[in-house]
PDB file of C-alpha atoms in Angstrom:
ATOM      1  CA  UNK A   1      -0.003   0.004  -0.005  1.00  0.00           C
ATOM      2  CA  UNK A   2       1.373   3.394  -0.929  1.00  0.00           C
ATOM      3  CA  UNK A   3       1.653   6.018   1.799  1.00  0.00           C
ATOM      4  CA  UNK A   4      -0.792   8.911   1.811  1.00  0.00           C
ATOM      5  CA  UNK A   5       1.278  12.079   2.224  1.00  0.00           C
ATOM      6  CA  UNK A   6      -1.718  14.435   2.322  1.00  0.00           C
ATOM      7  CA  UNK A   7      -3.027  12.934   5.623  1.00  0.00           C
ATOM      8  CA  UNK A   8      -6.588  13.339   4.352  1.00  0.00           C
ATOM      9  CA  UNK A   9      -9.478  10.947   3.820  1.00  0.00           C
ATOM     10  CA  UNK A  10     -12.076  11.622   1.150  1.00  0.00           C
ATOM     11  CA  UNK A  11     -14.964  10.196   3.154  1.00  0.00           C
ATOM     12  CA  UNK A  12     -17.571  11.036   0.503  1.00  0.00           C
ATOM     13  CA  UNK A  13     -15.935   8.517  -1.799  1.00  0.00           C
ATOM     14  CA  UNK A  14     -16.212   5.672   0.746  1.00  0.00           C
ATOM     15  CA  UNK A  15     -19.010   3.109   0.559  1.00  0.00           C
ATOM     16  CA  UNK A  16     -21.251   2.595   3.586  1.00  0.00           C
ATOM     17  CA  UNK A  17     -20.455  -0.633   5.409  1.00  0.00           C
ATOM     18  CA  UNK A  18     -17.026  -0.942   3.783  1.00  0.00           C
ATOM     19  CA  UNK A  19     -13.695  -0.859   5.624  1.00  0.00           C
ATOM     20  CA  UNK A  20     -10.660   0.985   4.262  1.00  0.00           C
ATOM     21  CA  UNK A  21      -6.997   1.144   5.340  1.00  0.00           C
ATOM     22  CA  UNK A  22      -4.557   4.033   4.973  1.00  0.00           C
ATOM     23  CA  UNK A  23      -0.848   4.372   5.694  1.00  0.00           C
ATOM     24  CA  UNK A  24       0.434   7.828   6.620  1.00  0.00           C
ATOM     25  CA  UNK A  25       4.216   8.429   6.869  1.00  0.00           C
ATOM     26  CA  UNK A  26       5.571   9.923  10.065  1.00  0.00           C
ATOM     27  CA  UNK A  27       8.741  11.664   8.875  1.00  0.00           C
ATOM     28  CA  UNK A  28      10.573  14.993   8.790  1.00  0.00           C
ATOM     29  CA  UNK A  29       8.139  16.358   6.205  1.00  0.00           C
ATOM     30  CA  UNK A  30       5.218  15.502   8.496  1.00  0.00           C
ATOM     31  CA  UNK A  31       6.738  17.367  11.467  1.00  0.00           C
ATOM     32  CA  UNK A  32       7.560  20.262   9.156  1.00  0.00           C
ATOM     33  CA  UNK A  33       3.844  21.085   9.193  1.00  0.00           C
ATOM     34  CA  UNK A  34       4.392  22.373  12.751  1.00  0.00           C
ATOM     35  CA  UNK A  35       7.619  24.424  12.545  1.00  0.00           C
ATOM     36  CA  UNK A  36       7.119  25.781  16.082  1.00  0.00           C
ATOM     37  CA  UNK A  37       7.042  22.282  17.611  1.00  0.00           C
ATOM     38  CA  UNK A  38       9.898  20.681  19.520  1.00  0.00           C
ATOM     39  CA  UNK A  39      10.051  17.674  17.181  1.00  0.00           C
ATOM     40  CA  UNK A  40      11.739  18.102  13.807  1.00  0.00           C
ATOM     41  CA  UNK A  41      12.855  14.571  12.947  1.00  0.00           C
ATOM     42  CA  UNK A  42      11.131  11.227  13.075  1.00  0.00           C
ATOM     43  CA  UNK A  43      10.473   8.012  11.193  1.00  0.00           C
ATOM     44  CA  UNK A  44       7.520   5.681  11.304  1.00  0.00           C
ATOM     45  CA  UNK A  45       4.017   4.989  10.082  1.00  0.00           C
ATOM     46  CA  UNK A  46       0.468   5.682  11.160  1.00  0.00           C
ATOM     47  CA  UNK A  47      -1.996   3.000  10.059  1.00  0.00           C
ATOM     48  CA  UNK A  48      -5.631   4.133   9.986  1.00  0.00           C
ATOM     49  CA  UNK A  49      -8.551   1.845   9.257  1.00  0.00           C
ATOM     50  CA  UNK A  50     -11.930   3.419   8.522  1.00  0.00           C
ATOM     51  CA  UNK A  51     -15.364   1.837   8.668  1.00  0.00           C
ATOM     52  CA  UNK A  52     -17.959   4.007   6.894  1.00  0.00           C
ATOM     53  CA  UNK A  53     -21.490   4.347   8.294  1.00  0.00           C
ATOM     54  CA  UNK A  54     -24.297   6.535   7.015  1.00  0.00           C
ATOM     55  CA  UNK A  55     -23.643   9.361   9.454  1.00  0.00           C
ATOM     56  CA  UNK A  56     -20.265   8.565  10.992  1.00  0.00           C
ATOM     57  CA  UNK A  57     -16.837   7.034  10.543  1.00  0.00           C
ATOM     58  CA  UNK A  58     -15.266   4.537  12.931  1.00  0.00           C
ATOM     59  CA  UNK A  59     -11.492   4.958  12.995  1.00  0.00           C
ATOM     60  CA  UNK A  60      -8.823   2.697  14.375  1.00  0.00           C
ATOM     61  CA  UNK A  61      -5.493   4.514  14.608  1.00  0.00           C
ATOM     62  CA  UNK A  62      -2.151   2.845  15.298  1.00  0.00           C
ATOM     63  CA  UNK A  63       1.114   4.807  15.326  1.00  0.00           C
ATOM     64  CA  UNK A  64       4.571   3.245  15.535  1.00  0.00           C
ATOM     65  CA  UNK A  65       7.451   5.673  15.172  1.00  0.00           C
ATOM     66  CA  UNK A  66      10.705   7.007  16.554  1.00  0.00           C
ATOM     67  CA  UNK A  67      11.181  10.730  17.138  1.00  0.00           C
ATOM     68  CA  UNK A  68      14.281  12.742  17.937  1.00  0.00           C
ATOM     69  CA  UNK A  69      14.162  14.487  21.312  1.00  0.00           C
ATOM     70  CA  UNK A  70      16.602  16.470  23.427  1.00  0.00           C
ATOM     71  CA  UNK A  71      17.660  14.650  26.577  1.00  0.00           C
ATOM     72  CA  UNK A  72      16.677  16.636  29.679  1.00  0.00           C
ATOM     73  CA  UNK A  73      19.772  15.301  31.472  1.00  0.00           C
ATOM     74  CA  UNK A  74      22.642  15.918  29.055  1.00  0.00           C
ATOM     75  CA  UNK A  75      21.037  17.966  26.222  1.00  0.00           C
ATOM     76  CA  UNK A  76      22.183  15.484  23.539  1.00  0.00           C
ATOM     77  CA  UNK A  77      19.685  14.245  20.964  1.00  0.00           C
ATOM     78  CA  UNK A  78      18.293  10.721  21.284  1.00  0.00           C
ATOM     79  CA  UNK A  79      15.742   8.554  19.486  1.00  0.00           C
ATOM     80  CA  UNK A  80      12.566   7.950  21.451  1.00  0.00           C
ATOM     81  CA  UNK A  81      10.102   5.212  20.435  1.00  0.00           C
ATOM     82  CA  UNK A  82       6.441   6.233  20.214  1.00  0.00           C
ATOM     83  CA  UNK A  83       3.416   3.973  20.145  1.00  0.00           C
ATOM     84  CA  UNK A  84      -0.217   5.071  20.110  1.00  0.00           C
ATOM     85  CA  UNK A  85      -3.558   3.282  19.754  1.00  0.00           C
ATOM     86  CA  UNK A  86      -6.805   5.218  19.365  1.00  0.00           C
ATOM     87  CA  UNK A  87     -10.379   4.622  18.222  1.00  0.00           C
ATOM     88  CA  UNK A  88     -11.948   8.016  17.522  1.00  0.00           C
ATOM     89  CA  UNK A  89     -15.427   8.335  16.038  1.00  0.00           C
ATOM     90  CA  UNK A  90     -16.072  11.008  13.439  1.00  0.00           C
ATOM     91  CA  UNK A  91     -19.711  12.089  13.304  1.00  0.00           C
ATOM     92  CA  UNK A  92     -21.004  13.628  10.075  1.00  0.00           C
ATOM     93  CA  UNK A  93     -23.850  15.988  10.853  1.00  0.00           C
ATOM     94  CA  UNK A  94     -25.306  19.397  10.052  1.00  0.00           C
ATOM     95  CA  UNK A  95     -26.307  19.766  13.719  1.00  0.00           C
ATOM     96  CA  UNK A  96     -23.775  19.454  16.501  1.00  0.00           C
ATOM     97  CA  UNK A  97     -24.113  19.727  20.302  1.00  0.00           C
ATOM     98  CA  UNK A  98     -23.606  23.086  21.977  1.00  0.00           C
ATOM     99  CA  UNK A  99     -19.967  23.734  22.768  1.00  0.00           C
ATOM    100  CA  UNK A 100     -18.714  21.674  19.836  1.00  0.00           C
ATOM    101  CA  UNK A 101     -17.622  23.034  16.478  1.00  0.00           C
ATOM    102  CA  UNK A 102     -16.975  21.754  13.003  1.00  0.00           C
ATOM    103  CA  UNK A 103     -13.479  21.248  11.758  1.00  0.00           C
ATOM    104  CA  UNK A 104     -12.037  19.706   8.639  1.00  0.00           C
ATOM    105  CA  UNK A 105      -9.116  18.829  10.923  1.00  0.00           C
ATOM    106  CA  UNK A 106      -9.447  16.025  13.449  1.00  0.00           C
ATOM    107  CA  UNK A 107      -8.319  18.291  16.266  1.00  0.00           C
ATOM    108  CA  UNK A 108      -8.905  17.521  19.951  1.00  0.00           C
ATOM    109  CA  UNK A 109      -9.063  21.120  21.151  1.00  0.00           C
ATOM    110  CA  UNK A 110     -11.606  22.223  18.549  1.00  0.00           C
ATOM    111  CA  UNK A 111     -13.803  19.193  18.985  1.00  0.00           C
ATOM    112  CA  UNK A 112     -14.834  17.006  21.889  1.00  0.00           C
ATOM    113  CA  UNK A 113     -12.469  17.547  24.820  1.00  0.00           C
ATOM    114  CA  UNK A 114     -11.668  13.864  25.255  1.00  0.00           C
ATOM    115  CA  UNK A 115     -10.633  13.513  21.634  1.00  0.00           C
ATOM    116  CA  UNK A 116     -12.750  10.396  21.032  1.00  0.00           C
ATOM    117  CA  UNK A 117     -15.640  12.110  19.214  1.00  0.00           C
ATOM    118  CA  UNK A 118     -14.941  14.439  16.312  1.00  0.00           C
ATOM    119  CA  UNK A 119     -17.490  16.356  14.271  1.00  0.00           C
ATOM    120  CA  UNK A 120     -17.421  17.170  10.586  1.00  0.00           C
ATOM    121  CA  UNK A 121     -19.912  18.815   8.295  1.00  0.00           C
ATOM    122  CA  UNK A 122     -21.277  16.856   5.318  1.00  0.00           C
ATOM    123  CA  UNK A 123     -20.320  19.940   3.266  1.00  0.00           C
ATOM    124  CA  UNK A 124     -16.621  19.169   3.895  1.00  0.00           C
ATOM    125  CA  UNK A 125     -14.950  17.150   1.181  1.00  0.00           C
ATOM    126  CA  UNK A 126     -12.223  15.529   3.254  1.00  0.00           C
ATOM    127  CA  UNK A 127     -11.142  14.812   6.809  1.00  0.00           C
ATOM    128  CA  UNK A 128      -7.563  15.927   7.567  1.00  0.00           C
ATOM    129  CA  UNK A 129      -6.011  13.604  10.162  1.00  0.00           C
ATOM    130  CA  UNK A 130      -2.647  15.388  10.324  1.00  0.00           C
ATOM    131  CA  UNK A 131      -3.447  17.343  13.481  1.00  0.00           C
ATOM    132  CA  UNK A 132      -4.925  14.294  15.214  1.00  0.00           C
ATOM    133  CA  UNK A 133      -1.843  12.184  14.431  1.00  0.00           C
ATOM    134  CA  UNK A 134       0.509  14.934  15.596  1.00  0.00           C
ATOM    135  CA  UNK A 135      -1.335  15.439  18.881  1.00  0.00           C
ATOM    136  CA  UNK A 136      -1.449  11.677  19.461  1.00  0.00           C
ATOM    137  CA  UNK A 137       2.328  11.499  19.102  1.00  0.00           C
ATOM    138  CA  UNK A 138       2.845  14.425  21.480  1.00  0.00           C
ATOM    139  CA  UNK A 139       0.532  12.874  24.071  1.00  0.00           C
ATOM    140  CA  UNK A 140       2.457   9.590  23.824  1.00  0.00           C
ATOM    141  CA  UNK A 141       5.845  11.130  24.663  1.00  0.00           C
ATOM    142  CA  UNK A 142       7.288  10.291  28.088  1.00  0.00           C
ATOM    143  CA  UNK A 143       7.012  12.983  30.750  1.00  0.00           C
ATOM    144  CA  UNK A 144      10.747  12.724  31.483  1.00  0.00           C
ATOM    145  CA  UNK A 145      12.611  12.886  28.188  1.00  0.00           C
ATOM    146  CA  UNK A 146      15.980  11.320  28.870  1.00  0.00           C
ATOM    147  CA  UNK A 147      18.194   8.572  27.466  1.00  0.00           C
ATOM    148  CA  UNK A 148      16.713   5.279  28.708  1.00  0.00           C
ATOM    149  CA  UNK A 149      20.224   4.294  29.815  1.00  0.00           C
ATOM    150  CA  UNK A 150      22.184   7.049  31.568  1.00  0.00           C
ATOM    151  CA  UNK A 151      25.392   5.515  30.200  1.00  0.00           C
ATOM    152  CA  UNK A 152      24.345   6.821  26.787  1.00  0.00           C
ATOM    153  CA  UNK A 153      24.255  10.395  28.103  1.00  0.00           C
ATOM    154  CA  UNK A 154      27.055  12.832  27.317  1.00  0.00           C
ATOM    155  CA  UNK A 155      29.451  12.399  30.278  1.00  0.00           C
ATOM    156  CA  UNK A 156      30.952  15.869  29.916  1.00  0.00           C
ATOM    157  CA  UNK A 157      27.521  17.477  30.194  1.00  0.00           C
ATOM    158  CA  UNK A 158      26.594  15.318  33.181  1.00  0.00           C
ATOM    159  CA  UNK A 159      29.704  16.488  34.966  1.00  0.00           C
ATOM    160  CA  UNK A 160      29.304  20.117  33.908  1.00  0.00           C
ATOM    161  CA  UNK A 161      25.733  20.399  35.110  1.00  0.00           C
ATOM    162  CA  UNK A 162      26.271  18.229  38.176  1.00  0.00           C
ATOM    163  CA  UNK A 163      23.399  16.012  37.063  1.00  0.00           C
ATOM    164  CA  UNK A 164      24.852  13.054  38.963  1.00  0.00           C
ATOM    165  CA  UNK A 165      26.683  12.952  42.272  1.00  0.00           C
ATOM    166  CA  UNK A 166      30.414  12.257  42.541  1.00  0.00           C
ATOM    167  CA  UNK A 167      29.730   8.694  43.670  1.00  0.00           C
ATOM    168  CA  UNK A 168      27.265   8.096  40.801  1.00  0.00           C
ATOM    169  CA  UNK A 169      29.756   9.533  38.330  1.00  0.00           C
ATOM    170  CA  UNK A 170      32.528   7.310  39.709  1.00  0.00           C
ATOM    171  CA  UNK A 171      30.227   4.323  39.336  1.00  0.00           C
ATOM    172  CA  UNK A 172      29.486   5.227  35.720  1.00  0.00           C
ATOM    173  CA  UNK A 173      33.174   5.604  34.873  1.00  0.00           C
ATOM    174  CA  UNK A 174      33.893   2.105  36.113  1.00  0.00           C
ATOM    175  CA  UNK A 175      30.821   0.370  34.690  1.00  0.00           C
ATOM    176  CA  UNK A 176      31.540  -2.284  32.058  1.00  0.00           C
ATOM    177  CA  UNK A 177      35.237  -1.371  31.956  1.00  0.00           C
ATOM    178  CA  UNK A 178      36.045  -5.072  31.913  1.00  0.00           C
ATOM    179  CA  UNK A 179      34.273  -5.398  28.560  1.00  0.00           C
ATOM    180  CA  UNK A 180      34.950  -1.945  27.128  1.00  0.00           C
ATOM    181  CA  UNK A 181      38.464  -0.562  26.557  1.00  0.00           C
ATOM    182  CA  UNK A 182      39.073   2.780  28.240  1.00  0.00           C
ATOM    183  CA  UNK A 183      39.672   4.364  24.862  1.00  0.00           C
ATOM    184  CA  UNK A 184      36.068   3.494  23.902  1.00  0.00           C
ATOM    185  CA  UNK A 185      34.462   4.331  27.228  1.00  0.00           C
ATOM    186  CA  UNK A 186      33.676   8.085  27.307  1.00  0.00           C
ATOM    187  CA  UNK A 187      33.161   8.053  31.055  1.00  0.00           C
ATOM    188  CA  UNK A 188      36.511   6.379  31.643  1.00  0.00           C
ATOM    189  CA  UNK A 189      38.241   8.840  29.305  1.00  0.00           C
ATOM    190  CA  UNK A 190      36.694  11.746  31.155  1.00  0.00           C
ATOM    191  CA  UNK A 191      37.738  10.278  34.497  1.00  0.00           C
ATOM    192  CA  UNK A 192      41.348   9.939  33.257  1.00  0.00           C
ATOM    193  CA  UNK A 193      41.339  13.570  32.118  1.00  0.00           C
ATOM    194  CA  UNK A 194      40.002  14.638  35.489  1.00  0.00           C
ATOM    195  CA  UNK A 195      42.691  12.636  37.332  1.00  0.00           C
ATOM    196  CA  UNK A 196      45.405  14.110  35.143  1.00  0.00           C
ATOM    197  CA  UNK A 197      44.146  17.650  35.749  1.00  0.00           C
ATOM    198  CA  UNK A 198      44.105  17.063  39.503  1.00  0.00           C
ATOM    199  CA  UNK A 199      47.715  15.805  39.374  1.00  0.00           C
ATOM    200  CA  UNK A 200      48.808  18.883  37.411  1.00  0.00           C
ATOM    201  CA  UNK A 201      47.202  21.158  39.974  1.00  0.00           C
ATOM    202  CA  UNK A 202      49.197  19.638  42.845  1.00  0.00           C
TER     203      UNK A 202
END
């Protein structure tokens, strides 16, 4: 199946009672639609299945991707896996409840507050899922955005910002040294530089 790079569904062209599947790429071009956002790079796919009814669409949304984030601990970039599952319902109606509003975009803030019910006018030609997919990714990000393994953090930045204590830093510098040569262990290299500087200051 070819990827749909417009992130839209022409629901008028769907047959009632039929199910349809769409693949939407999650990539740098996708995140470029929101230049003010913290995410610029990512790779993955959003699979959306649609079941058409007379006055609504049942959606099943599954997102599997990796996005590039800035580590809160060391400020280096790292790849963060993202997974999302959602089953929003899109209601097609000329009359909507008070407090709701129409939108060609599947957008949580401009529709139902819980994001599970979206409204669209039958006068609209297409449903744009770009905003919904973007918000789903953002809501799936971990609260603490750090390297899963602290040993992958930038040791120089950890030391500079005093992110870890002296004892924790010493433990990191000696972790896995039996399997990793000092020349390939950034923490060990940093520790050697620190020891050398201390000797020179004596």
